XYZ file of C-alpha atoms in Angstrom:
447
model
C 14.329 -13.979 -10.149
C 17.350 -12.469 -8.673
C 16.671 -10.797 -5.113
C 17.128 -7.134 -4.426
C 19.969 -8.395 -1.948
C 21.746 -10.141 -4.759
C 21.244 -7.428 -7.358
C 22.965 -4.794 -5.185
C 26.254 -6.972 -5.563
C 26.277 -6.811 -9.233
C 28.269 -4.628 -11.562
C 27.153 -1.722 -13.754
C 27.341 -3.881 -16.759
C 25.247 -6.779 -15.066
C 22.740 -4.293 -14.019
C 22.419 -2.942 -17.407
C 21.761 -6.255 -18.871
C 19.322 -6.986 -15.974
C 17.178 -3.913 -16.793
C 17.239 -4.812 -20.523
C 15.898 -8.191 -19.642
C 13.205 -7.028 -17.315
C 11.825 -4.661 -19.844
C 11.926 -7.253 -22.529
C 10.016 -9.623 -20.019
C 7.579 -6.911 -18.942
C 6.712 -5.905 -22.523
C 6.074 -9.549 -23.359
C 3.902 -10.083 -20.334
C 0.032 -9.811 -20.710
C -0.704 -8.840 -16.991
C -0.621 -5.029 -17.628
C 1.625 -4.337 -14.664
C 3.955 -1.725 -16.320
C 2.307 1.578 -17.832
C 5.613 3.016 -18.811
C 9.387 2.074 -19.107
C 11.072 5.275 -18.216
C 14.539 5.021 -16.444
C 16.268 7.288 -14.080
C 20.178 7.151 -13.284
C 21.924 3.972 -12.931
C 21.618 1.201 -10.294
C 19.372 -1.645 -9.398
C 16.070 -1.119 -11.078
C 12.958 -0.442 -8.697
C 9.570 -0.281 -10.253
C 7.613 2.837 -9.252
C 4.002 3.404 -8.720
C 2.430 5.955 -10.931
C 1.576 8.388 -8.076
C 5.254 9.012 -6.937
C 7.047 11.925 -8.620
C 10.262 11.082 -10.746
C 11.733 14.202 -12.226
C 11.101 14.283 -15.966
C 8.723 11.347 -16.015
C 4.979 11.179 -16.760
C 3.244 10.887 -13.583
C -0.658 10.433 -13.864
C -2.085 8.485 -10.934
C -3.603 6.217 -13.534
C -6.026 8.931 -14.342
C -7.176 10.666 -17.516
C -7.122 14.072 -15.928
C -3.271 14.046 -15.567
C -2.455 12.827 -18.973
C 0.341 14.913 -20.422
C 1.687 15.975 -16.861
C 5.448 15.648 -16.405
C 6.893 15.699 -12.851
C 9.112 18.806 -12.213
C 10.652 17.622 -9.233
C 11.819 14.264 -7.480
C 10.080 12.663 -4.555
C 12.282 12.377 -1.409
C 11.815 8.486 -1.551
C 13.168 8.449 -4.987
C 16.215 10.586 -3.987
C 16.862 8.337 -1.166
C 16.550 5.200 -3.243
C 19.110 6.525 -5.703
C 21.448 7.283 -2.873
C 21.377 3.595 -1.951
C 22.757 2.216 -5.373
C 19.092 1.763 -6.767
C 17.229 3.582 -9.482
C 13.727 4.232 -10.576
C 12.713 1.969 -13.489
C 9.397 1.747 -14.960
C 5.797 2.911 -14.134
C 3.494 0.583 -12.152
C -0.257 0.448 -12.789
C -2.579 1.328 -10.062
C -6.356 2.227 -9.117
C -6.991 5.703 -10.154
C -5.597 8.105 -7.664
C -5.226 5.031 -5.274
C -9.012 4.867 -4.795
C -9.766 0.998 -5.198
C -8.818 -2.359 -3.982
C -8.503 -4.188 -7.513
C -6.608 -2.063 -9.924
C -9.712 -2.242 -12.090
C -10.251 1.668 -12.132
C -6.961 2.590 -13.744
C -7.158 4.591 -17.115
C -4.692 2.285 -18.623
C -6.787 -0.760 -18.270
C -7.104 -3.834 -15.708
C -3.944 -5.273 -14.127
C -4.231 -9.260 -13.868
C -3.038 -11.425 -11.167
C -0.055 -13.575 -12.362
C -1.149 -16.708 -10.369
C -4.504 -16.528 -12.247
C -5.144 -13.901 -15.008
C -8.996 -14.125 -14.398
C -8.432 -12.450 -10.962
C -7.540 -9.178 -9.812
C -4.142 -8.394 -8.248
C -5.606 -6.305 -5.554
C -4.906 -2.424 -5.242
C -4.285 0.217 -5.267
C -0.640 -0.910 -5.810
C -1.912 -3.738 -7.738
C 0.755 -3.206 -10.671
C 3.651 -3.131 -8.235
C 2.691 -6.258 -6.583
C 1.757 -8.148 -9.779
C 4.989 -7.337 -11.510
C 6.949 -8.508 -8.597
C 5.004 -11.758 -8.275
C 5.337 -12.405 -12.048
C 9.339 -11.814 -11.925
C 9.178 -8.937 -14.236
C 10.298 -6.547 -11.388
C 13.040 -7.189 -8.701
C 11.132 -4.985 -6.226
C 8.620 -2.019 -6.442
C 7.539 1.086 -4.331
C 3.778 1.343 -3.811
C 1.844 3.471 -1.451
C -0.753 2.402 1.325
C -3.511 4.573 2.471
C -5.870 1.741 3.652
C -4.062 -1.369 2.849
C -3.075 -0.470 -0.604
C 0.384 -2.200 -0.416
C -0.441 -5.123 1.978
C -3.758 -6.222 0.205
C -2.134 -6.736 -3.163
C 0.971 -8.371 -1.780
C -1.206 -10.885 -0.068
C -3.281 -11.423 -3.319
C -0.224 -11.793 -5.359
C 1.917 -14.040 -2.955
C 4.782 -11.373 -2.239
C 5.871 -9.380 0.693
C 4.286 -5.725 1.143
C 5.257 -3.378 3.985
C 3.596 -0.160 5.223
C 5.926 1.903 7.420
C 4.808 3.924 10.569
C 3.095 7.055 9.403
C 5.835 9.888 9.094
C 8.731 7.237 8.889
C 8.974 7.667 4.963
C 8.634 11.042 3.555
C 5.309 11.825 1.663
C 7.032 14.626 -0.324
C 6.438 13.750 -4.188
C 3.589 11.445 -3.399
C 0.288 12.223 -4.976
C -1.958 12.925 -1.966
C -5.184 10.708 -1.495
C -5.608 11.102 2.198
C -2.606 13.015 3.754
C -3.185 11.683 7.249
C -3.015 8.039 6.061
C -0.823 7.801 2.940
C 2.651 6.190 3.368
C 5.156 4.997 0.587
C 6.365 1.431 1.168
C 8.248 -1.646 -0.460
C 6.909 -4.481 -2.206
C 9.537 -7.361 -2.542
C 9.997 -10.968 -3.002
C 10.964 -11.734 0.697
C 11.148 -9.899 4.025
C 14.843 -9.436 3.799
C 14.552 -7.371 0.626
C 11.583 -5.491 2.168
C 14.000 -4.386 4.996
C 16.631 -3.321 2.421
C 14.209 -1.260 0.323
C 12.579 0.009 3.813
C 16.164 1.231 4.967
C 16.758 2.982 1.666
C 13.628 5.235 1.610
C 13.152 5.855 5.294
C 14.167 9.095 7.087
C 13.281 12.602 8.183
C 12.446 15.169 5.483
C 12.212 18.928 6.012
C 9.841 19.114 3.006
C 7.389 16.984 4.632
C 5.733 18.561 7.892
C 4.529 15.137 8.993
C 7.952 13.567 8.792
C 9.223 12.029 12.031
C 12.200 14.072 13.189
C 14.552 11.497 14.537
C 16.675 8.766 13.048
C 16.867 5.244 13.754
C 19.606 2.394 12.935
C 19.250 0.415 9.568
C 17.315 -2.654 10.133
C 18.437 -5.172 7.282
C 21.657 -6.012 8.788
C 20.337 -6.253 12.303
C 17.228 -8.500 12.239
C 17.155 -11.248 14.695
C 14.686 -13.982 13.496
C 15.574 -16.003 16.796
C 14.101 -13.322 18.951
C 11.156 -14.758 20.930
C 8.195 -12.474 20.791
C 4.694 -12.132 22.406
C 2.121 -12.240 19.392
C -1.506 -11.267 19.968
C -4.276 -13.001 17.691
C -7.547 -11.257 17.424
C -10.201 -14.058 17.709
C -13.090 -12.085 16.498
C -11.377 -10.945 13.494
C -10.754 -14.264 12.041
C -14.370 -15.428 12.268
C -15.139 -12.917 9.515
C -12.926 -14.378 6.918
C -13.472 -17.530 4.545
C -12.322 -20.930 5.132
C -9.106 -20.654 3.317
C -7.840 -17.634 5.401
C -8.894 -19.225 8.669
C -6.989 -22.433 7.892
C -3.974 -20.540 6.896
C -4.348 -18.258 9.998
C -4.634 -21.360 12.503
C -1.777 -23.201 10.744
C 0.454 -20.052 10.962
C -0.387 -19.653 14.800
C 0.882 -23.146 15.325
C 4.198 -22.384 13.330
C 4.903 -19.341 15.457
C 4.216 -21.357 18.581
C 6.580 -24.059 17.198
C 9.112 -21.495 16.598
C 9.047 -20.394 20.490
C 6.944 -17.433 20.185
C 4.200 -16.828 22.900
C 0.530 -16.405 21.324
C -2.042 -14.675 23.379
C -5.705 -14.218 22.466
C -7.484 -10.834 22.120
C -10.610 -9.111 20.756
C -11.061 -5.910 19.152
C -14.033 -3.902 18.148
C -16.249 -4.912 15.002
C -14.507 -3.935 11.836
C -17.458 -2.165 10.570
C -16.432 0.657 12.665
C -13.028 0.672 11.100
C -14.535 0.638 7.772
C -16.968 3.570 8.403
C -14.532 5.574 10.012
C -11.999 5.063 7.306
C -14.276 6.039 4.299
C -15.428 9.174 6.150
C -12.053 10.540 6.871
C -10.402 9.237 3.723
C -13.087 10.556 1.351
C -13.146 13.844 3.186
C -9.332 14.453 2.850
C -9.477 13.135 -0.952
C -12.349 15.684 -1.728
C -9.988 18.478 -0.552
C -6.787 17.036 -2.060
C -8.263 16.575 -5.501
C -9.820 19.938 -5.671
C -6.500 21.162 -7.243
C -7.249 19.124 -10.464
C -9.354 21.630 -12.199
C -8.150 21.861 -15.720
C -5.995 25.112 -15.116
C -2.734 23.768 -13.316
C -2.258 20.146 -14.165
C -2.691 17.718 -16.987
C -5.752 17.579 -19.229
C -8.148 20.470 -20.053
C -11.661 19.951 -21.436
C -13.077 22.382 -24.126
C -15.080 25.148 -22.535
C -16.398 28.572 -22.943
C -16.346 29.799 -19.235
C -14.346 29.068 -16.131
C -17.223 27.382 -14.598
C -17.547 25.175 -17.622
C -13.816 24.568 -17.608
C -13.883 23.181 -13.931
C -17.086 21.109 -14.522
C -16.168 19.702 -17.905
C -12.631 18.772 -17.092
C -13.620 16.993 -13.743
C -16.447 15.118 -15.349
C -14.376 13.880 -18.262
C -11.178 13.397 -16.472
C -12.033 11.515 -13.251
C -13.341 8.131 -13.274
C -16.388 6.792 -11.551
C -14.891 5.488 -8.148
C -12.939 8.892 -7.859
C -16.222 10.861 -8.357
C -18.056 8.846 -5.963
C -15.235 9.402 -3.143
C -15.278 13.130 -3.899
C -18.932 13.296 -3.578
C -18.902 11.361 -0.271
C -15.973 13.577 1.047
C -17.688 16.714 0.320
C -21.035 15.481 1.752
C -19.530 14.640 5.174
C -17.588 17.901 5.289
C -20.785 19.909 4.388
C -22.709 22.196 6.792
C -25.089 20.153 8.869
C -23.248 17.003 8.430
C -19.677 17.759 9.687
C -20.354 17.075 13.286
C -22.518 14.119 12.549
C -19.966 12.240 10.555
C -16.446 13.793 10.224
C -16.126 14.903 13.913
C -17.604 11.575 15.229
C -15.229 9.621 12.895
C -12.240 11.454 14.233
C -13.150 10.580 17.714
C -13.539 6.993 16.866
C -10.218 7.066 15.362
C -8.743 7.892 18.762
C -10.586 4.856 19.940
C -9.017 2.595 17.514
C -5.520 4.082 18.455
C -6.293 3.463 22.133
C -7.348 -0.259 21.278
C -4.131 -1.013 19.722
C -2.262 0.678 22.325
C -3.779 -1.466 25.008
C -2.746 -4.477 23.227
C 0.696 -3.286 22.656
C 1.001 -2.705 26.476
C 1.106 -6.826 26.633
C 2.285 -7.822 23.264
C 5.085 -7.210 20.824
C 3.119 -7.818 17.493
C -0.393 -8.592 16.275
C -1.232 -11.179 13.821
C -4.126 -10.568 11.507
C -5.663 -11.418 8.164
C -4.983 -9.040 5.419
C -8.146 -9.676 3.388
C -11.051 -11.877 4.168
C -10.635 -13.966 1.014
C -8.119 -14.769 -1.716
C -8.117 -12.482 -4.867
C -11.539 -12.432 -6.391
C -12.308 -12.667 -10.072
C -11.989 -9.663 -12.293
C -15.525 -7.847 -12.358
C -16.727 -9.688 -9.183
C -17.143 -6.773 -7.049
C -19.473 -4.437 -9.029
C -20.802 -3.306 -5.878
C -18.409 -0.573 -4.400
C -19.639 -1.535 -0.960
C -18.300 -5.175 -1.298
C -15.003 -3.796 -2.547
C -14.837 -1.615 0.530
C -15.229 -4.672 2.733
C -11.965 -6.182 1.323
C -10.102 -3.494 3.331
C -11.662 -4.500 6.625
C -8.465 -5.839 8.165
C -5.961 -3.371 6.909
C -7.506 0.181 7.333
C -7.304 0.189 11.078
C -3.612 0.242 10.913
C -3.489 3.332 8.835
C -5.877 5.029 11.110
C -3.750 4.435 14.091
C -0.581 5.211 11.961
C 1.199 1.824 12.811
C 3.611 -0.143 10.825
C 2.666 -3.422 9.306
C 3.804 -6.193 6.815
C 1.975 -8.755 4.778
C 3.618 -11.912 3.753
C 2.275 -15.033 2.127
C 1.830 -18.035 4.326
C -0.141 -20.609 2.144
C -1.936 -21.460 -0.981
C -5.528 -22.551 -1.228
C -6.782 -25.507 -3.342
C -6.785 -23.486 -6.503
C -3.147 -22.256 -6.073
C -3.965 -18.729 -4.968
C -1.798 -17.241 -2.172
C -3.160 -16.383 1.193
C -1.307 -13.612 3.077
C -1.451 -12.571 6.734
C 0.150 -9.470 8.282
C 2.050 -8.495 11.467
C 1.476 -5.255 13.080
C 3.805 -3.374 15.524
C 3.431 -0.255 17.643
C 4.593 3.076 16.266
C 8.340 3.273 15.068
C 9.144 -0.238 16.236
C 9.990 -1.469 12.575
C 12.906 -3.520 14.197
C 10.539 -5.797 16.045
C 8.150 -5.963 13.045
C 10.953 -7.233 10.682
C 12.339 -9.704 13.390
C 8.829 -11.109 13.595
C 8.338 -11.169 9.975
C 11.532 -12.952 9.163
C 10.933 -15.496 12.047
C 7.388 -16.105 10.516
C 8.626 -16.252 7.014
C 11.057 -19.049 8.007
C 8.564 -20.800 10.251
C 5.739 -21.119 7.503
C 8.274 -21.991 4.658
C 5.965 -20.636 1.812
C 6.715 -22.133 -1.437
C 6.446 -19.670 -4.339
């Protein structure tokens, strides 16, 4: 598959041919990564997750409740993309409203992992990651609320990057948890991730949480020979399975051989991260999804009264996982439980941020697993709590608003990819990409 960097040098005629070839390959594929083939403008085709607005396109967040909704405006990330010689091309499958870690909750059906079609591709940006891994997309945009870019990238053996919160505009992204969501790239390699990140980043007056300062582009200024101090979290790795532990140990050796300094640290138990995340994320989700009531957006159920309209539309339109998170969110925000759960979770969130800051006082980057195992089999996580545990290594980064990048480092005996992530302090994407490019070269992952 041609890389993003290579595609940007092609003529209009060559790109038109490339788009036709990609569409043909995607339609012939059986992994269900694409759920639509719209195109917008001219340029290098970039696959777009189904929760990012592209004007004139259907955008449904893979939910029944938004069937028939057409985006009336363009997300800022899409506008930025087009200004850099790229175009929106095709809709990627996802977990409904980005709520899931497997892409099994989609209204459009399950997406399969191209390395083993009996396994999930991860989620919620599973369609984006699977398409890039299968060679039916050059690169894709996803969104990351608790690991939804990095985890599917790790499961599918591609690169997934979550920017610092506020670095990429959220204007035009369907909100799941507004204090956590970020749009980011999923690509074939680190250099392509830097190119796509450069294209979509920047301040946006339409997003009140957008960082109001500019920094130089990274793709043409990366330094893989820069020697960095990298922290490894000893108590984290003990919770991962044998495949991940081996890949982690081998990667640490490769980083040391490349001249980086590795230091050992511990962080609090991941169970606190999980509890904090699912209290705060579901509280914000319950509020954000209140707007989907059968009046303003998408599908509308047959009803005789306004009360029936709300009840029937939401009961029929939302899937089980979305309903579960709305219920939990309303519970933690309810009178009598707000202080015990929501307020306490906000305090723990600050403790998590402080813990990261203490490590970054001594280190440039943190190396961490992305998930405790390789991609599980489709249907394996019938218990929602087990699915939530797959996010144990990624959600703290969103709670702290930090940038992170997942890249493949090894394969297990069954040929399934193992991904690890590097984490940097806020707005230090330059160091993140320097370290990631060095790590990519050091491990020399064979696709």
